Coordinates of C-alpha atoms and ligand atoms in Angstrom, one line a residue:
X1 CA 119.0 174.1 139.6
X2 CA 121.3 176.1 142.0
X3 CA 124.5 173.6 142.7
X4 CA 124.2 174.0 146.4
X5 CA 120.8 173.1 149.0
X6 CA 120.3 172.6 152.5
X7 CA 119.0 168.6 151.9
X8 CA 119.7 166.5 149.1
X9 CA 116.5 163.6 149.0
X10 CA 117.8 161.0 146.4
X11 CA 113.9 159.0 145.6
X12 CA 110.8 160.5 146.2
X13 CA 108.8 157.4 147.3
X14 CA 106.6 159.3 150.8
X15 CA 110.2 158.8 152.8
X16 CA 111.9 160.4 150.2
X17 CA 109.5 163.3 149.2
X18 CA 107.7 163.3 152.4
X19 CA 111.0 164.2 154.4
X20 CA 111.0 166.9 151.3
X21 CA 108.4 168.5 152.5
X22 CA 109.0 168.7 155.9
X23 CA 112.2 170.2 155.6
X24 CA 111.5 172.9 153.2
X25 CA 108.7 173.8 155.9
X26 CA 111.7 174.4 158.1
X27 CA 113.3 176.8 155.6
X28 CA 115.5 174.6 154.0
X29 CA 116.6 175.0 150.7
X30 CA 115.9 171.0 149.1
X31 CA 116.3 169.2 145.9
X32 CA 115.0 165.8 145.2
X33 CA 116.2 163.1 142.6
X34 CA 114.5 160.6 141.3
X35 CA 115.3 158.5 138.4
X36 CA 111.7 157.5 137.5
X37 CA 108.4 158.2 138.6
X38 CA 107.4 161.0 141.5
X39 CA 106.1 159.1 144.6
X40 CA 108.3 156.4 144.3
X41 CA 107.3 152.9 144.7
X42 CA 104.3 153.4 146.4
X43 CA 102.2 155.3 144.5
X44 CA 103.1 154.5 141.2
X45 CA 103.5 150.5 141.9
X46 CA 102.5 149.5 145.4
X47 CA 100.3 151.2 147.7
X48 CA 97.7 153.4 145.4
X49 CA 97.2 150.8 141.9
X50 CA 97.7 147.9 144.4
X51 CA 93.8 149.8 145.9
X52 CA 92.6 150.8 142.9
X53 CA 92.9 147.2 141.4
X54 CA 91.8 146.0 144.8
X55 CA 88.5 148.0 144.3
X56 CA 88.0 146.9 141.8
X57 CA 88.1 143.5 142.4
X58 CA 85.3 144.9 145.2
X59 CA 82.9 146.6 142.8
X60 CA 83.1 143.2 140.5
X61 CA 82.3 140.8 144.3
X62 CA 79.5 143.1 144.5
X63 CA 77.8 143.1 141.8
X64 CA 78.1 139.6 141.3
X65 CA 76.4 139.1 144.7
X66 CA 73.7 141.6 144.0
X67 CA 70.6 139.6 144.7
X68 CA 72.0 139.1 147.9
X69 CA 70.8 142.7 148.5
X70 CA 68.0 142.6 147.2
X71 CA 69.5 143.4 143.8
X72 CA 69.0 141.9 140.5
X73 CA 72.1 142.2 137.7
X74 CA 71.6 140.7 134.7
X75 CA 74.8 140.9 133.3
X76 CA 79.0 141.4 134.6
X77 CA 81.9 141.0 132.9
X78 CA 85.7 141.9 133.9
X79 CA 86.8 143.9 131.8
X80 CA 90.3 143.5 132.3
X81 CA 92.6 145.9 130.2
X82 CA 90.1 148.7 131.3
X83 CA 90.9 147.9 135.6
X84 CA 94.6 148.0 134.6
X85 CA 94.6 151.2 132.6
X86 CA 92.2 152.9 135.7
X87 CA 94.9 151.2 137.9
X88 CA 98.0 153.0 136.2
X89 CA 95.7 156.7 135.3
X90 CA 95.0 156.6 139.0
X91 CA 99.4 156.1 140.0
X92 CA 99.8 159.2 137.4
X93 CA 97.8 161.1 138.3
X94 CA 99.2 160.9 142.7
X95 CA 102.6 161.1 140.8
X96 CA 101.0 164.0 139.3
X97 CA 100.3 165.0 142.9
X98 CA 103.8 164.8 143.9
X99 CA 104.5 167.0 140.9
X100 CA 102.9 169.3 142.4
X101 CA 103.3 169.3 145.9
X102 CA 107.2 169.8 145.2
X103 CA 107.0 173.3 143.0
X104 CA 104.2 174.6 146.3
X105 CA 106.5 173.7 148.5
X106 CA 109.7 175.2 146.4
X107 CA 111.4 172.2 146.6
X108 CA 113.9 171.6 143.3
X109 CA 113.2 168.3 141.2
X110 CA 116.1 166.5 139.3
X111 CA 115.2 164.0 137.4
X112 CA 118.1 161.4 137.1
X113 CA 119.7 158.2 138.7
X114 CA 122.1 159.4 141.9
X115 CA 125.1 158.1 142.8
X116 CA 126.9 159.4 146.7
X117 CA 130.2 160.9 146.2
X118 CA 132.7 161.9 148.8
X119 CA 132.8 165.4 150.6
X120 CA 129.0 165.7 150.1
X121 CA 127.9 165.6 146.8
X122 CA 125.6 163.8 144.5
X123 CA 126.7 162.7 140.8
X124 CA 122.9 162.4 139.1
X125 CA 123.3 160.8 135.6
X126 CA 120.4 162.3 133.6
X127 CA 118.4 160.1 130.3
X128 CA 121.1 161.2 128.1
X129 CA 124.1 160.3 129.9
X130 CA 124.8 163.8 131.3
X131 CA 126.5 163.4 135.0
X132 CA 126.4 166.9 137.4
X133 CA 127.6 166.9 141.1
X134 CA 125.2 168.8 143.4
X135 CA 126.2 169.5 147.4
X136 CA 124.5 170.0 150.4
X137 CA 125.0 169.9 153.7
X138 CA 122.9 166.7 155.1
X139 CA 122.3 163.7 151.6
X140 CA 119.6 161.2 153.1
X141 CA 119.2 158.8 150.4
X142 CA 115.8 157.0 150.9
X143 CA 116.4 154.5 147.4
X144 CA 113.6 152.2 148.1
X145 CA 113.0 148.6 147.5
X146 CA 112.5 145.8 145.0
X147 CA 110.9 142.6 144.5
X148 CA 113.1 140.3 146.6
X149 CA 114.1 136.8 143.7
X150 CA 114.7 133.7 144.9
X151 CA 117.1 131.4 143.6
X152 CA 114.6 128.5 141.9
X153 CA 112.3 131.6 140.6
X154 CA 114.2 134.1 138.5
X155 CA 111.7 136.6 137.6
X156 CA 111.8 135.8 133.8
X157 CA 108.9 139.4 133.9
X158 CA 106.6 136.7 130.9
X159 CA 105.9 133.8 132.9
X160 CA 107.3 133.9 136.5
X161 CA 106.4 138.0 137.2
X162 CA 106.6 140.4 140.0
X163 CA 104.9 142.9 141.0
X164 CA 105.0 145.5 138.6
X165 CA 104.0 143.4 135.5
X166 CA 101.4 141.8 138.0
X167 CA 99.4 145.3 138.3
X168 CA 100.0 145.7 134.1
X169 CA 99.6 141.9 132.6
X170 CA 97.9 143.1 128.8
X171 CA 95.3 139.9 129.5
X172 CA 93.9 138.3 132.8
X173 CA 96.2 135.3 133.0
X174 CA 94.0 131.8 133.5
X175 CA 95.5 130.1 136.7
X176 CA 97.7 131.8 138.5
X177 CA 100.1 130.4 141.5
X178 CA 101.5 132.8 144.4
X179 CA 104.5 131.9 146.5
X180 CA 104.9 133.9 149.3
X181 CA 102.0 134.4 151.3
X182 CA 102.3 137.9 152.8
X183 CA 100.3 141.5 152.1
X184 CA 101.4 141.8 148.1
X185 CA 100.7 137.6 148.0
X186 CA 97.4 137.7 149.6
X187 CA 96.6 140.9 148.0
X188 CA 97.4 139.2 144.7
X189 CA 95.5 136.4 145.3
X190 CA 92.1 137.5 146.2
X191 CA 92.2 140.9 143.8
X192 CA 92.9 137.8 140.9
X193 CA 90.8 134.5 142.2
X194 CA 88.2 137.6 142.4
X195 CA 87.7 138.3 138.3
X196 CA 88.0 135.1 138.0
X197 CA 91.2 133.9 137.3
X198 CA 92.1 130.0 138.8
X199 CA 94.9 131.1 142.4
X200 CA 97.0 128.7 144.2
X201 CA 98.5 130.4 147.2
X202 CA 102.5 128.8 147.9
X203 CA 103.9 129.4 151.6
X204 CA 106.6 128.4 152.8
X205 CA 105.8 128.8 156.5
X206 CA 102.9 126.9 158.1
X207 CA 100.2 129.4 157.8
X208 CA 99.4 132.9 156.2
X209 CA 100.2 136.0 156.4
X210 CA 102.2 134.4 158.5
X211 CA 103.3 137.9 161.1
X212 CA 99.7 138.1 161.7
X213 CA 97.9 136.5 164.4
X214 CA 98.2 132.8 164.7
X215 CA 93.6 133.4 165.1
X216 CA 93.6 136.3 161.3
X217 CA 96.1 133.9 160.0
X218 CA 93.2 130.7 160.1
X219 CA 89.9 133.1 159.6
X220 CA 91.8 134.0 156.4
X221 CA 92.4 130.9 155.2
X222 CA 89.4 129.5 156.1
X223 CA 87.9 133.4 153.6
X224 CA 90.0 132.1 151.0
X225 CA 89.2 129.0 151.0
X226 CA 85.1 129.3 151.0
X227 CA 86.2 131.6 147.6
X228 CA 88.3 128.8 146.0
X229 CA 91.2 129.3 146.5
X230 CA 94.2 126.7 146.9
X231 CA 96.5 127.2 149.5
X232 CA 99.6 125.2 150.4
X233 CA 101.2 125.5 153.8
X234 CA 104.6 123.9 154.8
X235 CA 105.6 123.8 150.9
X236 CA 108.4 125.3 149.0
X237 CA 108.3 126.2 145.5
X238 CA 111.2 124.7 144.5
X239 CA 111.3 124.4 140.4
X240 CA 109.7 126.5 137.5
X241 CA 109.8 125.0 133.9
X242 CA 108.9 127.9 131.8
X243 CA 109.4 125.2 128.3
X244 CA 105.7 124.4 127.3
X245 CA 101.9 126.6 127.5
X246 CA 102.2 126.7 131.1
X247 CA 104.2 126.9 133.4
X248 CA 105.4 123.6 134.8
X249 CA 105.7 125.1 139.0
X250 CA 107.6 121.8 140.8
X251 CA 106.1 122.5 145.1
X252 CA 108.0 120.6 147.8
X253 CA 105.7 119.6 150.5
X254 CA 105.6 117.8 154.3
X255 CA 103.9 115.3 151.8
X256 CA 106.3 114.9 149.0
X257 CA 106.2 116.8 146.0
X258 CA 103.3 118.5 144.1
X259 CA 103.2 119.1 140.5
X260 CA 101.6 122.5 139.7
X261 CA 100.7 123.9 136.3
X262 CA 99.4 127.5 135.7
X263 CA 99.8 130.1 133.3
X264 CA 101.5 132.9 135.1
X265 CA 104.4 132.5 138.5
X266 CA 103.7 135.3 140.7
X267 CA 106.7 135.8 143.1
X268 CA 106.3 137.9 146.0
X269 CA 108.8 136.8 147.9
X270 CA 109.8 140.3 150.0
X271 CA 111.5 143.1 149.5
X272 CA 115.1 143.8 148.4
X273 CA 116.9 147.4 148.7
X274 CA 118.6 149.6 146.4
X275 CA 121.6 149.7 148.1
X276 CA 124.2 148.6 145.9
X277 CA 124.9 150.6 142.4
X278 CA 124.2 154.6 144.1
X279 CA 128.0 155.6 145.9
X280 CA 127.9 153.6 149.8
X281 CA 130.5 151.4 149.2
X282 CA 132.6 154.8 147.7
X283 CA 131.6 157.3 150.5
X284 CA 132.1 154.3 153.4
X285 CA 128.0 153.7 154.5
X286 CA 127.5 151.4 156.4
X287 CA 125.4 148.3 155.9
X288 CA 124.1 145.2 157.5
X289 CA 122.2 142.9 155.8
X290 CA 121.2 144.9 152.7
X291 CA 120.0 147.3 154.7
X292 CA 121.3 151.0 155.9
X293 CA 122.7 151.0 159.5
X294 CA 121.3 154.2 161.2
X295 CA 120.0 156.0 164.8
X296 CA 117.3 156.7 166.2
X297 CA 117.4 159.8 163.3
X298 CA 118.4 158.1 161.1
X299 CA 121.8 159.1 160.3
X300 CA 124.6 156.8 159.5
X301 CA 128.4 156.7 159.7
X302 CA 129.1 159.2 157.6
X303 CA 128.8 162.9 158.8
X304 CA 125.8 164.7 156.3
X305 CA 124.8 161.4 155.2
X306 CA 121.0 159.9 156.3
X307 CA 119.1 156.4 155.2
X308 CA 115.0 156.0 155.2
X309 CA 112.7 154.0 154.4
X310 CA 112.6 150.9 152.6
X311 CA 116.6 150.7 152.9
X312 CA 116.9 151.2 157.4
X313 CA 116.0 148.2 159.1
X314 CA 112.5 148.5 160.5
X315 CA 108.8 147.4 158.5
X316 CA 109.0 148.0 155.1
X317 CA 105.7 150.2 154.9
X318 CA 105.0 153.9 152.7
X319 CA 103.9 155.5 156.9
X320 CA 106.4 154.0 158.1
X321 CA 109.2 155.5 155.6
X322 CA 107.6 158.9 155.6
X323 CA 107.0 158.8 159.5
X324 CA 111.2 158.1 159.1
X325 CA 111.5 161.5 156.8
X326 CA 109.6 163.8 159.6
X327 CA 112.3 163.1 162.1
X328 CA 114.6 162.9 160.5
X329 CA 114.5 166.2 158.8
X330 CA 113.0 167.3 161.9
X331 CA 116.9 166.2 164.0
X332 CA 118.8 168.2 160.4
X333 CA 117.0 170.8 161.4
X334 CA 117.1 171.4 165.4
X335 CA 114.2 170.6 167.1
X336 CA 113.6 168.0 169.1
X337 CA 111.0 164.4 167.4
X338 CA 110.8 161.8 169.2
X339 CA 112.4 158.5 167.8
X340 CA 109.5 156.5 166.3
X341 CA 108.6 153.8 168.3
X342 CA 108.9 150.9 166.3
X343 CA 106.1 148.9 168.6
X344 CA 103.4 151.3 167.3
X345 CA 103.4 150.8 163.9
X346 CA 99.3 149.7 161.9
X347 CA 99.8 147.3 159.2
X348 CA 96.9 146.3 157.2
X349 CA 96.6 144.4 154.1
X350 CA 93.2 144.8 151.9
X351 CA 92.6 142.0 150.9
X352 CA 89.0 141.0 151.7
X353 CA 88.3 140.7 154.3
X354 CA 90.5 143.3 155.3
X355 CA 93.5 142.2 157.3
X356 CA 94.5 144.7 160.1
X357 CA 97.1 144.8 163.6
X358 CA 99.9 146.7 166.1
X359 CA 101.2 145.4 168.6
X360 CA 101.4 142.0 170.6
X361 CA 100.1 138.4 168.8
X362 CA 99.2 136.9 171.7
X363 CA 101.7 134.6 171.2
X364 CA 104.1 136.7 171.4
X365 CA 103.0 138.4 174.5
X366 CA 103.2 135.3 176.1
X367 CA 106.4 134.8 175.3
X368 CA 107.8 138.1 176.4
X369 CA 105.6 137.2 179.5
X370 CA 102.9 138.9 179.4
X371 CA 99.5 138.0 181.8
X372 CA 97.1 138.2 179.7
X373 CA 93.2 139.5 179.5
X374 CA 92.3 138.5 175.3
X375 CA 88.4 140.2 174.5
X376 CA 87.6 138.9 170.2
X377 CA 84.1 139.9 169.7
X378 CA 82.8 138.7 166.7
X379 CA 81.6 141.1 163.8
X380 CA 78.3 138.2 162.7
X381 CA 77.0 140.1 166.6
X382 CA 77.6 143.8 165.4
X383 CA 75.0 145.5 164.1
X384 CA 76.5 147.2 161.3
X385 CA 77.7 144.3 160.0
X386 CA 74.6 142.4 160.0
X387 CA 73.5 145.3 157.9
X388 CA 76.2 146.1 155.2
X389 CA 76.8 141.6 154.4
X390 CA 80.0 141.6 156.2
X391 CA 79.2 139.5 159.2
X392 CA 83.0 137.6 158.6
X393 CA 85.5 138.3 161.1
X394 CA 86.1 140.5 164.7
X395 CA 88.3 142.3 167.0
X396 CA 90.4 141.1 168.7
X397 CA 92.5 143.1 171.7
X398 CA 95.2 141.3 173.8
X399 CA 95.8 143.8 176.9
X400 CA 98.2 143.1 179.8
X401 CA 96.3 142.4 183.1
X402 CA 98.3 144.1 186.2
X403 CA 98.2 147.3 184.1
X404 CA 94.8 147.0 181.4
X405 CA 97.5 148.3 178.8
X406 CA 96.7 147.8 175.0
X407 CA 99.5 144.8 174.1
X408 CA 97.7 144.6 171.0
X409 CA 95.1 144.9 168.3
X410 CA 93.8 142.3 165.8
X411 CA 91.0 142.5 163.2
X412 CA 89.9 140.8 159.9
X413 CA 86.7 142.1 158.0
X414 CA 85.1 144.6 157.0
X415 CA 87.0 148.1 157.0
X416 CA 89.6 147.1 159.9
X417 CA 92.4 148.7 157.4
X418 CA 90.0 152.2 158.8
X419 CA 89.1 151.2 162.3
X420 CA 93.2 150.0 163.1
X421 CA 93.6 153.7 163.7
X422 CA 91.8 154.1 167.0
X423 CA 94.4 151.5 167.9
X424 CA 97.0 153.2 167.3
X425 CA 96.4 156.3 168.8
X426 CA 95.0 154.4 172.2
X427 CA 98.0 152.6 172.8
X428 CA 100.0 156.1 172.2
X429 CA 97.9 157.6 174.7
X430 CA 98.6 154.5 176.6
X431 CA 95.3 153.9 177.5
X432 CA 94.1 151.6 179.4
X433 CA 90.8 149.1 179.3
X434 CA 88.4 150.5 181.3
X435 CA 88.9 153.6 179.6
X436 CA 88.3 151.7 176.6
X437 CA 85.6 150.3 177.1
X438 CA 83.9 153.1 178.9
X439 CA 84.8 155.7 175.7
X440 CA 81.4 155.9 173.8
X441 CA 81.5 154.6 170.5
X442 CA 79.1 155.2 167.4
X443 CA 75.9 153.2 166.5
X444 CA 75.4 151.2 164.2
X445 CA 79.6 151.1 163.1
X446 CA 82.2 148.5 162.6
X447 CA 84.1 150.5 164.9
X448 CA 82.0 148.8 167.7
X449 CA 83.5 146.0 167.7
X450 CA 86.6 147.8 169.3
X451 CA 84.8 148.2 172.3
X452 CA 82.8 145.5 172.8
X453 CA 86.0 143.2 172.4
X454 CA 87.7 145.4 175.5
X455 CA 84.6 144.9 177.1
X456 CA 84.8 141.4 176.2
X457 CA 87.7 141.3 177.6
X458 CA 86.6 142.5 181.2
X459 CA 84.0 140.3 181.3
X460 CA 81.4 143.2 180.2
X461 CA 80.5 143.0 176.2
X462 CA 77.0 143.3 176.0
X463 CA 76.1 141.8 172.6
X464 CA 77.5 138.4 173.1
Ligands
FAD501 C1 102.6 145.9 145.2 C2 103.1 146.9 147.0 C3 101.9 146.9 147.4 C4 102.8 148.5 148.3 N1 100.7 148.4 149.6 C5 101.8 148.9 150.9 C6 100.2 149.4 151.3 O1 99.2 149.4 151.0 N2 101.0 149.8 152.7 C7 102.1 149.7 153.1 O2 102.1 151.0 153.9 N3 103.0 149.5 152.0 C8 102.3 149.0 150.9 N4 103.8 149.1 150.2 C9 105.2 149.4 150.5 C10 105.7 150.6 150.1 O3 105.5 150.6 148.7 C11 106.7 151.3 150.4 O4 107.3 150.8 151.9 C12 107.3 152.6 150.6 O5 106.9 152.3 149.0 C13 109.0 152.5 150.9 O6 109.0 154.1 150.3 P1 110.2 155.0 150.0 O7 110.3 156.3 150.2 O8 111.3 154.2 150.9 O9 111.1 153.8 149.1 P2 110.3 153.4 147.4 O10 108.9 154.4 147.7 O11 110.6 153.1 146.9 O12 110.6 155.0 146.6 C14 112.5 154.8 146.1 C15 112.1 156.1 145.1 O13 113.7 156.2 145.1 C16 114.2 156.2 143.2 N5 115.4 155.4 143.3 C17 116.7 154.6 143.6 N6 117.3 154.4 143.2 C18 117.8 155.8 142.9 C19 119.4 157.0 143.1 N7 119.5 156.3 142.4 N8 118.7 157.6 142.1 C20 117.9 158.4 141.8 N9 115.9 157.7 142.3 C21 116.8 157.0 143.1 C22 113.2 155.0 143.1 O14 113.4 155.2 141.7 C23 111.9 155.3 143.7 O15 110.8 156.4 143.6 C24 103.8 147.8 149.3 C25 104.6 147.4 148.1 C26 104.2 147.2 146.8 C27 104.9 146.2 146.2

């Protein structure tokens, strides 16, 4: 292992490992430092293992509704430990994939805890406590996030758990209260409900998936309630008593206090950043509200130190971390990257029905002063959705009435997390509503709903 590099990246999540690969492609001598597993939260405890579990839930749901498709299945049951084992195996495989990519790109992997030191150095403490200094012209911090804790909801790892434990429980709980209804909360709520756990969601704000368009929140709530999930909005967990067999959860609602009982409480109230204990104060790196301050190319206030991913302002998403890593490294290498357009970042939630969106919600677009043309196409009118037995949901597109710019897209339904990328490209290329209507979509596909929603905005819809 060398002691001097062009670029050292601390943390190997989708921000860190992607930055390292791009730096190596650009001819830099690169090392990554990782305290746990290559691939970060995303591959080991986030995006990928949750999707593996959600796939198991999907399969079980499908089999349970096999009759609807003319298939008679005698008995189906959930083997919970096998589901967990499969998910952990998928995560492990992905982490090994990153290991392969590091080797392929001749990137040194240094396992241990990294701490910034003055003089463009990182001190790495290995598992035996041995400390070694490495130096680099450019040090990129990509130490990512962890579950946020609320004062009234201290995670004990047994009855009050966070996402890691929720995807590695030994036994399926009979009942669960999920606190928070962002992407992580509603994904776990769907997962556990669909395999037979009794689930209640408690959300502080007045609707679930509160960052989404209001119509999407309403549609998801309707689906979840139909599936048997209890939903409490404008409600706050004020206390959890874990002394008995079940947790006693006190919830403050608009109508007064309510008591819930559940085997497990899952805290899904957001992400906190890993920015303490990594030497930021020693080197003088500026932070604000738990995030490292950076410019458009992820430079901190300290020469030669950069930060990307969940630890900087912007949405805490894997694809954002990766895009930031690439831009950061291209700038370091003297290329001329464009700053990231944070207004065109897709967000996906892999519950059932899926949710995907990009750009302005209808409310935000109105508040920004736009005059709007809004088009909506329900999947109930889609041939592919009917054939697939997936008629729930819709595509909603929001255009600026003046220039035809596509300001936002909001989708709920089967496969919409795959469909949103079309909208991101359309927005990147500044395609107008009329051009979208004239873009031929294959039939039968769910994606025809995008073309039809655009047509609906301009009173040209065919299948409604
Ligand atoms: C349950 C769950 C589901 C999610 N699903 C999605 C999804 O579907 N799509 C999506 O886009 N995003 C999803 N996310 C968010 C996504 O995982 C994060 O946005 C993404 O992982 C951030 O990448 P990152 O590179 O900033 O950091 P991370 O992925 O958090 O990686 C940081 C790495 O740094 C290491 N590290 C930390 N401190 C040190 C140190 N001092 N020394 C050495 N190493 C260190 C950590 O061990 C870790 O490996 C999900 C998150 C969770 C929790």
